[in-house]
Amino acid sequence: MDSEDNRLNIPGGRFDTVSGLLKMPSSKRDLEKSPLDAVLRSARTGFFAVLIFSCAVNLLMLTGPLFMLQVYDRVLTSGSIPTLFALFIILVILYAFLGAFSFFRSRVLSRIGYQIDARLMETTERARLIRASAGQENSTALQDLTRIRSFLASNGPLALFDLPWSPIYLAVVFYIHPTLGWLAFGGIGIILLLTVFGEYATKTNISDATRHDAQANTFSNIAQRNSDAILAMGMMKNALAQWKARRTAAMGLSQSAGSATEWLSAVSRSFRFLLQSSILAVGAFYAVIGEMTPGTMIAASIIGGRSLAPIDQAIGSWKAFIGVRQARLRLGGFLTAYGIKGKVLQLPDPAGQVTLQSVVKRPPNSPQGAQLKPLVNGLSFRLEPGDGLGVIGPSGSGKSSLSRLLVGLWQPDHGEVLLDGASLAQWDKDILGQHIGYLPQVVEMLPGSVRANISRFLPSADDESVVTAAKQAHVHELILSLPQGYNAILGDGSVVLSGGQVQRLALARALFGNPALIVLDEPNSNLDAEGDVALTAAIRDLRALKKTVIVMAHRPSAIAAVSKLLVLRHGHQIDFGDRDQVLERLSNKSDQPSRSATD
């Protein structure tokens, strides 16, 4: 959402429906510090409006008791019909205001929830993708964001805004009669003890339930991506059993927490009714002995019950309170770690010079202090624009890890990866990505047209640049043979592509935008002979255009068009230099190139 337009269209209205109460962050610096806290701070005006509306609502809640007081003590004693009529007109007007203010505060709270979601959904998804690229498990950030929005649209926050009025109602009961006040005060104390008990009874279970639910969702997502292998090898029953165990554990813990909350809510509600009736009974006693009027007795009973209502509502929403509090802590920490960073200087477009200086990378997310073997260890080499580098080595030698370092998905633990003399960390990721073409080892097209996928979903992409990328990847004729050609929709099942066809389309996507550095991780793993020839031709063409091409070799044919060769084994750099010279050295060691290039 652009900063020039602080309003957002949503079903049923806009964020500025209530007199522009919701404002955006006051400065970009605030957003960079903590995205979630910054957005919550930006909604302070809205929360203040809810507070004002809640004051009006709670004051108007006294309408009913005061009306009864006047009817019993004035109308019934005087028999005045005009007085009753006038009181009723006032009652209608005040209840109309009560309904309006109740509507306004609920509407503002729901709009705050939508605002938070709208402001953070892109940042959250971006952070999730960054986290996934670092090899970490799927996070619950989007679910946490949805939980916060849903909570603000529920009755839970209203109970929090009503809670400060409990002592005010209690003071009114004390004013009516001290004994009734002490009776209500004791009831509030008992309910508060139940609330504290509920905190300890549900906190651990809710936290554990959320963790187990996340594990079940992660398992389910991975199982879906590997459904072919699961079905083909008869793993369905075992995979379902594993998923069911995680899901059942989450449900059991959630049910335990829910049972405690339901029990406390039922006890609280019953106790509130009992206390309200007790106040009425004691009030009736004082009315009989002449210390208060019948109207005062009924008013005290209703107001005493009202003093307990917010606490009762809070207990009923306690599970939601704990859940949204944990969601806020998780989401806040997640966005702080993976969210918006400080703005970096925009560097000139790179020419494609690549330098590695003693690069070491350990497994991501390794435990603190763990002595794990580095994925790559001490890599150092330099490439000039127009160079083509083939990286060969057995499986587990560090080829894919190197590709992630070269495109900036991973940062080295030691040493530097430089592009035109600048470390990749100095680049804005979005800008850097425009100058990099990357074909990962596992390729999948996103739902959308062939044109959109090749253009990296860039709205301003022109047809010529899309076709140019397809021709450079030698996939133009293949695309024209598809139903609807470049407008063919992928991901809906209507166009089914082979693994090799997807890989060739992904190569076109990598070449879109005329990138200076192209990194291809086993680009011919799914290609047939025709695809191999096209890949070799594409690498030659790119080198002729002074592009730097790095190929993680799966088969010897992938290194046919490169000029240099890097040999890896167990993450170490065994050899580097001109392709023919390296192959000759390998041959002299009786190490066939075909075996070196085979995973």
XYZ file of C-alpha atoms in Angstrom:
599
model
C 0.000 0.000 0.000
C 1.469 3.332 -1.031
C 2.245 5.867 1.631
C 0.481 8.540 -0.431
C -2.827 6.809 0.164
C -3.405 5.833 3.782
C -6.768 4.350 2.959
C -7.365 0.774 1.961
C -10.462 -0.552 0.232
C -11.874 -3.583 1.976
C -15.261 -5.266 1.871
C -17.702 -3.120 3.776
C -15.762 0.111 3.848
C -12.379 1.791 4.144
C -9.937 2.180 6.986
C -10.734 5.869 7.250
C -14.463 5.249 7.679
C -14.502 6.651 11.194
C -13.126 10.170 10.651
C -9.657 9.014 9.590
C -8.920 7.588 13.020
C -6.332 5.121 11.802
C -2.987 6.601 10.794
C 0.045 5.026 9.227
C 3.533 4.938 10.803
C 4.849 8.430 11.383
C 8.249 7.700 9.887
C 10.025 5.050 7.880
C 12.595 4.814 10.669
C 9.904 3.551 13.064
C 8.947 0.832 10.599
C 12.559 -0.245 10.215
C 13.015 -0.633 13.983
C 10.192 -3.096 14.537
C 7.507 -3.546 11.850
C 4.862 -4.995 14.173
C 5.388 -2.498 16.990
C 5.502 0.364 14.499
C 2.131 -0.603 13.014
C 0.623 -1.053 16.472
C 1.912 2.389 17.438
C 0.435 3.836 14.265
C -2.990 2.637 15.412
C -2.814 4.457 18.766
C -5.298 7.056 17.574
C -7.718 4.292 16.698
C -7.266 2.583 20.058
C -7.803 5.922 21.782
C -11.048 6.334 19.838
C -12.138 2.878 21.011
C -11.342 3.957 24.570
C -13.543 7.058 24.198
C -16.365 5.052 22.670
C -16.008 2.473 25.481
C -16.343 5.248 28.078
C -19.550 6.383 26.401
C -20.849 2.812 26.150
C -20.174 2.038 29.802
C -21.743 5.278 30.973
C -24.802 4.501 28.876
C -24.928 1.037 30.464
C -26.265 2.825 33.539
C -29.371 3.791 31.556
C -31.301 0.655 32.459
C -30.658 0.721 36.226
C -31.366 4.456 36.434
C -34.575 4.029 34.445
C -35.760 1.298 36.821
C -34.791 3.444 39.812
C -36.906 6.329 38.505
C -39.852 4.086 37.593
C -39.964 2.423 41.011
C -39.219 5.441 43.152
C -40.873 8.231 41.177
C -43.440 6.962 38.672
C -45.016 4.247 40.809
C -45.138 6.461 43.887
C -46.523 9.515 42.064
C -48.637 7.724 39.462
C -47.511 10.278 36.858
C -47.994 9.002 33.302
C -46.312 12.091 31.690
C -43.215 11.414 33.825
C -43.166 7.787 32.644
C -43.560 8.909 29.037
C -40.739 11.454 29.341
C -38.455 8.901 30.984
C -39.197 6.421 28.204
C -38.343 8.958 25.476
C -35.016 9.648 27.198
C -34.468 5.884 27.466
C -34.967 5.417 23.704
C -32.546 8.232 22.865
C -29.857 6.971 25.222
C -30.136 3.396 23.945
C -29.850 4.698 20.381
C -26.575 6.361 21.349
C -25.506 3.153 23.090
C -26.044 1.170 19.901
C -24.206 3.751 17.785
C -21.182 3.926 20.080
C -21.054 0.128 20.361
C -21.062 -0.095 16.570
C -18.324 2.530 16.213
C -15.916 0.896 18.647
C -16.374 -2.553 17.100
C -15.900 -1.102 13.626
C -12.739 0.782 14.563
C -11.236 -2.326 16.185
C -11.959 -4.449 13.119
C -10.418 -1.779 10.881
C -7.312 -1.712 13.072
C -7.046 -5.481 12.562
C -7.351 -5.106 8.790
C -4.813 -2.278 8.852
C -2.269 -4.399 10.710
C -2.770 -7.263 8.265
C -2.582 -4.981 5.215
C 0.567 -3.245 6.420
C 2.405 -6.420 7.433
C 1.244 -9.159 5.063
C 3.840 -8.335 2.386
C 6.619 -7.877 4.936
C 5.631 -11.133 6.644
C 5.540 -13.166 3.441
C 8.847 -11.642 2.364
C 10.372 -12.646 5.696
C 8.953 -16.165 5.317
C 10.593 -16.522 1.908
C 13.917 -15.250 3.286
C 13.644 -17.720 6.165
C 12.840 -20.567 3.769
C 15.830 -19.662 1.568
C 18.017 -20.013 4.660
C 16.866 -23.614 4.978
C 14.710 -23.061 8.043
C 11.360 -24.717 8.618
C 8.097 -23.087 7.658
C 7.047 -20.453 10.190
C 3.590 -19.679 11.561
C 4.002 -15.960 10.874
C 1.019 -15.634 8.534
C -1.184 -17.614 10.917
C -0.038 -15.342 13.757
C -0.882 -12.265 11.688
C -4.328 -13.675 10.920
C -4.856 -14.492 14.596
C -4.079 -10.902 15.613
C -6.483 -9.523 12.993
C -9.250 -11.964 13.967
C -8.788 -11.204 17.656
C -9.207 -7.469 17.091
C -12.422 -8.144 15.188
C -13.800 -10.265 18.061
C -15.323 -9.349 21.418
C -12.106 -10.117 23.289
C -10.581 -6.607 23.075
C -13.907 -5.054 24.122
C -13.657 -6.884 27.442
C -10.235 -5.304 28.001
C -11.601 -1.824 27.324
C -14.542 -2.503 29.672
C -12.399 -3.851 32.542
C -11.418 -0.403 33.928
C -15.110 0.292 34.470
C -15.559 -2.537 36.952
C -14.169 -0.472 39.868
C -16.309 2.493 38.744
C -19.457 0.362 38.870
C -18.246 -1.016 42.183
C -17.887 2.540 43.550
C -21.492 3.248 42.535
C -22.629 0.170 44.468
C -20.613 1.353 47.494
C -22.319 4.726 47.178
C -25.731 3.053 47.202
C -24.886 1.013 50.305
C -21.490 -0.004 51.792
C -22.614 -3.547 52.595
C -23.664 -4.158 49.009
C -20.356 -2.673 47.897
C -18.323 -5.035 50.046
C -20.385 -7.958 48.805
C -19.652 -7.016 45.175
C -15.989 -6.384 46.023
C -15.629 -9.874 47.489
C -17.227 -11.351 44.373
C -14.781 -9.514 42.116
C -11.876 -10.800 44.218
C -13.043 -14.394 43.819
C -13.423 -14.000 40.052
C -9.970 -12.449 39.792
C -8.519 -15.454 41.604
C -10.255 -17.684 39.076
C -8.680 -15.610 36.295
C -5.174 -16.008 37.707
C -5.787 -19.725 38.074
C -6.914 -19.834 34.449
C -3.661 -18.188 33.340
C -1.576 -20.939 34.926
C -3.966 -23.688 33.861
C -3.957 -22.839 30.152
C -0.718 -21.019 29.317
C 1.517 -24.078 28.889
C -1.076 -26.158 27.052
C -1.842 -23.399 24.554
C 1.854 -22.835 23.852
C 2.495 -26.557 23.372
C -0.631 -26.934 21.232
C 0.561 -24.160 18.905
C 3.977 -25.795 18.582
C 2.540 -29.243 17.804
C 0.074 -27.743 15.334
C 2.939 -26.011 13.517
C 4.830 -29.318 13.372
C 1.768 -31.046 11.919
C 1.338 -28.351 9.269
C 5.013 -28.499 8.326
C 4.854 -32.286 7.983
C 1.701 -31.999 5.862
C 3.279 -29.424 3.527
C 6.386 -31.532 3.003
C 4.278 -34.659 2.458
C 2.227 -32.887 -0.217
C 5.371 -31.860 -2.091
C 6.531 -35.493 -1.994
C 3.148 -37.103 -2.641
C 4.399 -38.987 -5.725
C 7.088 -40.792 -3.742
C 4.691 -41.453 -0.859
C 2.075 -43.027 -3.122
C 4.529 -44.920 -5.313
C 6.369 -46.548 -2.419
C 3.377 -47.386 -0.237
C 4.247 -44.802 2.418
C 0.748 -43.376 2.673
C -0.277 -45.260 5.822
C 2.968 -44.520 7.647
C 3.041 -40.861 6.590
C -0.565 -40.397 7.700
C 0.264 -42.008 11.038
C 3.122 -39.563 11.596
C 0.974 -36.584 10.653
C -1.952 -37.837 12.737
C 0.259 -38.218 15.820
C 1.354 -34.597 15.595
C -2.158 -33.358 14.860
C -3.672 -35.426 17.673
C -1.134 -34.079 20.160
C -2.008 -30.522 19.160
C -5.738 -31.206 19.420
C -5.366 -32.855 22.814
C -3.429 -29.948 24.287
C -5.807 -27.444 22.750
C -8.771 -29.345 24.143
C -7.188 -29.434 27.602
C -6.679 -25.674 27.513
C -10.185 -25.199 26.160
C -11.699 -27.401 28.864
C -10.038 -25.353 31.598
C -11.251 -22.122 30.011
C -14.780 -23.466 29.543
C -14.909 -24.648 33.168
C -13.678 -21.303 34.478
C -16.077 -19.428 32.221
C -19.035 -21.516 33.404
C -18.077 -21.102 37.083
C -17.558 -17.372 36.622
C -20.889 -16.876 34.875
C -22.801 -18.886 37.471
C -21.056 -17.057 40.293
C -21.898 -13.699 38.702
C -25.581 -14.599 38.567
C -25.416 -15.819 42.166
C -23.698 -12.630 43.298
C -26.213 -10.453 41.470
C -29.067 -12.313 43.149
C -27.270 -12.074 46.504
C -26.984 -8.303 46.118
C -30.702 -8.229 45.312
C -31.484 -10.341 48.373
C -29.396 -8.174 50.732
C -30.851 -5.069 49.090
C -34.345 -6.423 49.661
C -33.488 -6.906 53.338
C -32.399 -3.272 53.640
C -35.486 -2.175 51.701
C -37.690 -4.070 54.161
C -36.057 -2.418 57.148
C -36.296 0.950 55.401
C -32.603 1.670 54.688
C -33.129 1.879 50.891
C -35.957 2.078 48.397
C -37.079 -0.768 46.094
C -35.761 1.148 43.074
C -32.335 1.554 44.678
C -32.345 -2.141 45.556
C -32.909 -3.188 41.908
C -30.454 -0.620 40.562
C -27.754 -1.858 42.964
C -28.347 -5.449 41.857
C -28.027 -4.600 38.164
C -24.991 -2.335 38.612
C -23.305 -4.938 40.823
C -23.799 -7.553 38.105
C -22.465 -5.107 35.544
C -19.278 -4.629 37.580
C -18.588 -8.354 37.181
C -19.539 -8.609 33.496
C -16.212 -7.409 31.986
C -14.265 -9.830 34.156
C -16.604 -12.622 33.138
C -16.134 -11.698 29.463
C -12.360 -11.592 29.926
C -12.349 -15.099 31.382
C -14.454 -16.319 28.475
C -11.865 -14.893 26.074
C -8.841 -15.958 28.119
C -7.747 -18.640 25.681
C -7.858 -16.087 22.872
C -5.915 -13.577 25.012
C -3.091 -16.054 25.612
C -3.079 -17.163 21.984
C -2.873 -13.641 20.565
C -0.221 -12.648 23.103
C 1.963 -15.559 22.028
C 1.229 -14.767 18.371
C 2.342 -11.162 18.900
C 5.590 -12.249 20.564
C 6.340 -14.788 17.825
C 5.472 -12.435 14.982
C 7.362 -9.534 16.527
C 10.498 -11.622 16.992
C 10.150 -13.130 13.518
C 9.849 -9.753 11.780
C 12.711 -8.331 13.814
C 14.942 -11.195 12.671
C 13.800 -11.483 9.058
C 11.826 -8.337 8.310
C 12.700 -4.942 6.904
C 16.322 -3.942 7.323
C 17.971 -0.584 7.012
C 18.097 0.918 3.536
C 21.329 0.197 1.657
C 23.141 2.345 -0.882
C 22.142 1.679 -4.474
C 25.306 0.582 -6.279
C 25.973 0.838 -10.035
C 24.764 -2.040 -12.202
C 27.320 -4.866 -11.952
C 29.312 -6.068 -14.945
C 29.623 -9.588 -13.548
C 33.046 -9.791 -11.898
C 32.849 -12.467 -9.179
C 35.447 -12.917 -6.443
C 35.466 -15.407 -3.571
C 37.946 -14.828 -0.760
C 38.510 -17.736 1.670
C 34.797 -18.455 1.891
C 33.589 -20.780 4.637
C 29.953 -21.740 5.194
C 28.677 -23.981 7.967
C 25.255 -25.649 7.949
C 22.523 -23.024 8.584
C 20.689 -23.188 11.924
C 23.413 -25.311 13.483
C 23.295 -25.342 17.312
C 25.414 -22.756 19.094
C 28.894 -24.105 19.661
C 28.318 -27.208 17.533
C 31.462 -28.368 15.721
C 29.878 -29.260 12.379
C 31.789 -29.849 9.188
C 31.584 -26.788 6.864
C 29.570 -27.167 3.684
C 32.241 -25.231 1.825
C 35.659 -24.555 3.269
C 38.211 -21.999 2.065
C 36.977 -21.358 -1.493
C 38.906 -18.656 -3.354
C 38.684 -17.815 -7.065
C 37.966 -14.934 -9.427
C 35.858 -14.684 -12.589
C 35.688 -11.890 -15.135
C 32.661 -10.917 -17.263
C 32.353 -13.437 -20.081
C 33.852 -16.297 -18.094
C 32.010 -19.582 -17.845
C 32.742 -21.714 -14.780
C 31.818 -25.348 -14.406
C 31.725 -26.689 -10.852
C 32.123 -30.456 -10.588
C 32.395 -32.885 -7.732
C 30.652 -35.857 -6.132
C 27.400 -35.625 -4.275
C 27.775 -33.637 -1.057
C 30.822 -31.785 -2.302
C 29.201 -28.382 -1.746
C 28.004 -27.432 -5.250
C 24.479 -26.366 -4.218
C 25.829 -24.620 -1.127
C 28.185 -22.632 -3.359
C 25.310 -21.666 -5.650
C 23.352 -20.294 -2.699
C 26.354 -18.255 -1.607
C 26.895 -16.893 -5.121
C 23.346 -15.532 -5.435
C 23.185 -14.120 -1.902
C 20.736 -16.600 -0.385
C 23.338 -17.451 2.216
C 25.979 -15.234 3.771
C 29.410 -16.789 4.400
C 30.480 -17.426 7.975
C 33.999 -16.445 7.014
C 35.424 -14.697 3.965
C 33.527 -12.732 1.342
C 31.584 -13.209 -1.868
C 32.073 -10.089 -4.000
C 30.209 -8.887 -7.061
C 32.139 -6.149 -8.854
C 34.148 -5.656 -5.684
C 31.165 -5.239 -3.338
C 29.983 -7.938 -0.937
C 26.503 -9.204 -1.686
C 25.353 -8.009 1.749
C 25.863 -4.409 0.553
C 23.187 -4.799 -2.110
C 19.449 -4.388 -1.695
C 18.112 -7.907 -2.303
C 15.417 -6.784 -4.752
C 17.897 -4.737 -6.787
C 20.567 -7.443 -6.648
C 18.056 -10.014 -7.860
C 17.468 -8.018 -11.043
C 21.124 -8.574 -12.006
C 21.206 -12.275 -11.132
C 19.804 -15.234 -12.995
C 19.369 -18.333 -10.843
C 18.216 -21.805 -11.780
C 17.883 -23.804 -8.540
C 18.270 -27.548 -8.329
C 14.568 -28.026 -7.545
C 12.404 -26.098 -10.006
C 8.685 -25.338 -9.837
C 6.719 -22.722 -11.727
C 4.365 -20.457 -9.800
C 0.646 -20.421 -10.680
C 0.223 -18.007 -13.587
C 0.934 -17.675 -17.289
C 4.140 -18.739 -18.990
C 4.777 -15.065 -19.778
C 4.337 -14.046 -16.137
C 6.680 -16.779 -14.916
C 9.417 -15.902 -17.378
C 9.099 -12.182 -16.566
C 9.366 -12.962 -12.839
C 5.839 -11.512 -12.490
C 7.155 -8.023 -13.261
C 4.030 -5.942 -14.166
C 5.999 -3.582 -16.412
C 7.727 -6.332 -18.413
C 7.407 -5.819 -22.166
C 6.783 -8.631 -24.622
C 10.133 -8.177 -26.362
C 12.150 -8.810 -23.187
C 10.109 -11.950 -22.437
C 10.597 -13.361 -25.927
C 14.303 -12.437 -25.834
C 14.793 -14.424 -22.621
C 12.919 -17.388 -24.102
C 15.049 -17.312 -27.245
C 18.262 -17.063 -25.234
C 17.156 -20.200 -23.373
C 16.227 -21.806 -26.718
C 12.722 -22.484 -25.450
C 10.765 -20.079 -27.688
C 9.576 -22.810 -30.086
C 8.565 -25.040 -27.168
C 6.406 -22.241 -25.733
C 4.742 -21.588 -29.095
C 3.748 -25.266 -29.244
C 1.816 -24.972 -25.970
C -1.944 -24.226 -25.978
C -2.192 -20.405 -25.962
C 1.609 -20.119 -26.164
C 3.010 -17.494 -23.813
C -0.473 -17.022 -22.312
C -0.754 -20.687 -21.300
C -1.646 -20.918 -17.623
C 0.560 -23.056 -15.402
C -0.458 -24.487 -12.082
C -4.156 -25.169 -12.751
C -3.665 -28.588 -14.317
C -4.639 -27.537 -17.851
C -1.016 -27.436 -19.080
C 1.112 -30.344 -17.913
C 4.851 -29.985 -18.475
C 7.614 -32.522 -18.098
C 10.470 -31.970 -15.689
C 12.760 -31.037 -18.565
C 10.268 -28.513 -19.987
C 9.874 -26.879 -16.581
C 13.643 -26.712 -16.264
C 13.959 -24.994 -19.653
C 11.256 -22.466 -18.757
C 13.082 -21.805 -15.504
C 16.234 -21.148 -17.507
C 14.337 -18.514 -19.518
C 13.205 -16.968 -16.229
C 16.820 -16.907 -15.043
C 17.879 -15.078 -18.220
C 15.092 -12.488 -18.121
C 16.193 -8.905 -17.616
C 19.686 -9.360 -19.069
C 21.377 -10.346 -15.743
C 25.136 -9.972 -15.351
C 25.590 -13.154 -13.285
C 23.850 -16.428 -14.093
C 24.120 -19.368 -11.678
C 22.721 -22.695 -12.859
C 22.498 -25.499 -10.312
C 22.436 -28.799 -12.229
C 20.511 -27.245 -15.137
C 20.474 -30.427 -17.240
C 19.353 -32.894 -14.568
C 15.995 -33.386 -16.331
C 16.979 -32.520 -19.902
C 17.017 -34.850 -22.895
C 19.606 -34.707 -25.664
C 17.808 -31.824 -27.391
C 17.659 -29.918 -24.119
C 21.368 -30.515 -23.505
C 22.230 -29.059 -26.894
C 20.028 -26.033 -26.222
C 21.648 -25.499 -22.808
C 25.152 -25.615 -24.265
C 24.163 -23.128 -26.973
C 22.595 -20.821 -24.362
C 25.781 -20.806 -22.250
C 27.897 -19.960 -25.310
C 25.539 -17.138 -26.279
C 25.593 -15.690 -22.756
C 29.378 -15.735 -22.615
C 29.500 -13.968 -25.976
C 27.369 -11.232 -24.404
C 29.987 -10.890 -21.626
C 27.772 -12.515 -19.006
C 29.345 -14.489 -16.170
C 27.918 -18.022 -16.159
C 28.477 -20.547 -13.360
C 27.195 -24.095 -13.841
C 26.966 -26.733 -11.123
C 27.543 -29.773 -13.311
C 25.349 -32.853 -13.106
C 26.509 -34.381 -16.377
C 29.696 -33.797 -18.424
C 27.683 -32.120 -21.199
C 26.973 -29.169 -18.863
C 30.622 -28.092 -18.941
C 31.000 -28.225 -22.725
C 30.663 -24.442 -23.123
C 32.546 -23.219 -20.025
C 36.053 -21.779 -19.981
C 37.052 -22.584 -16.397
C 36.578 -25.510 -14.069
C 36.332 -25.775 -10.274
C 36.667 -29.174 -8.630
C 35.113 -29.639 -5.180
C 35.345 -32.530 -2.769
C 33.858 -32.479 0.751
C 33.528 -28.691 0.492
C 37.206 -28.151 -0.322
C 38.608 -26.610 -3.485
C 40.634 -29.400 -5.123
C 41.475 -27.593 -8.364
C 40.607 -24.434 -10.285
C 41.720 -23.069 -13.641
C 41.181 -23.294 -17.385
C 38.830 -26.134 -18.223
C 41.152 -28.108 -20.481
C 44.087 -27.793 -18.100
C 42.032 -28.958 -15.107
C 40.658 -31.890 -17.099
C 44.175 -32.822 -18.118
C 45.349 -32.747 -14.504
C 42.409 -34.884 -13.479
C 43.164 -37.295 -16.302
C 46.776 -37.556 -15.212
C 45.514 -38.592 -11.782
C 43.454 -41.338 -13.450
C 40.272 -39.545 -12.347
C 37.856 -39.591 -15.269
C 36.084 -36.235 -15.834
C 32.803 -38.002 -16.295
C 33.061 -39.431 -12.794
C 34.086 -36.080 -11.313
C 31.078 -34.470 -12.826
C 28.680 -37.096 -11.658
C 26.625 -36.770 -8.448
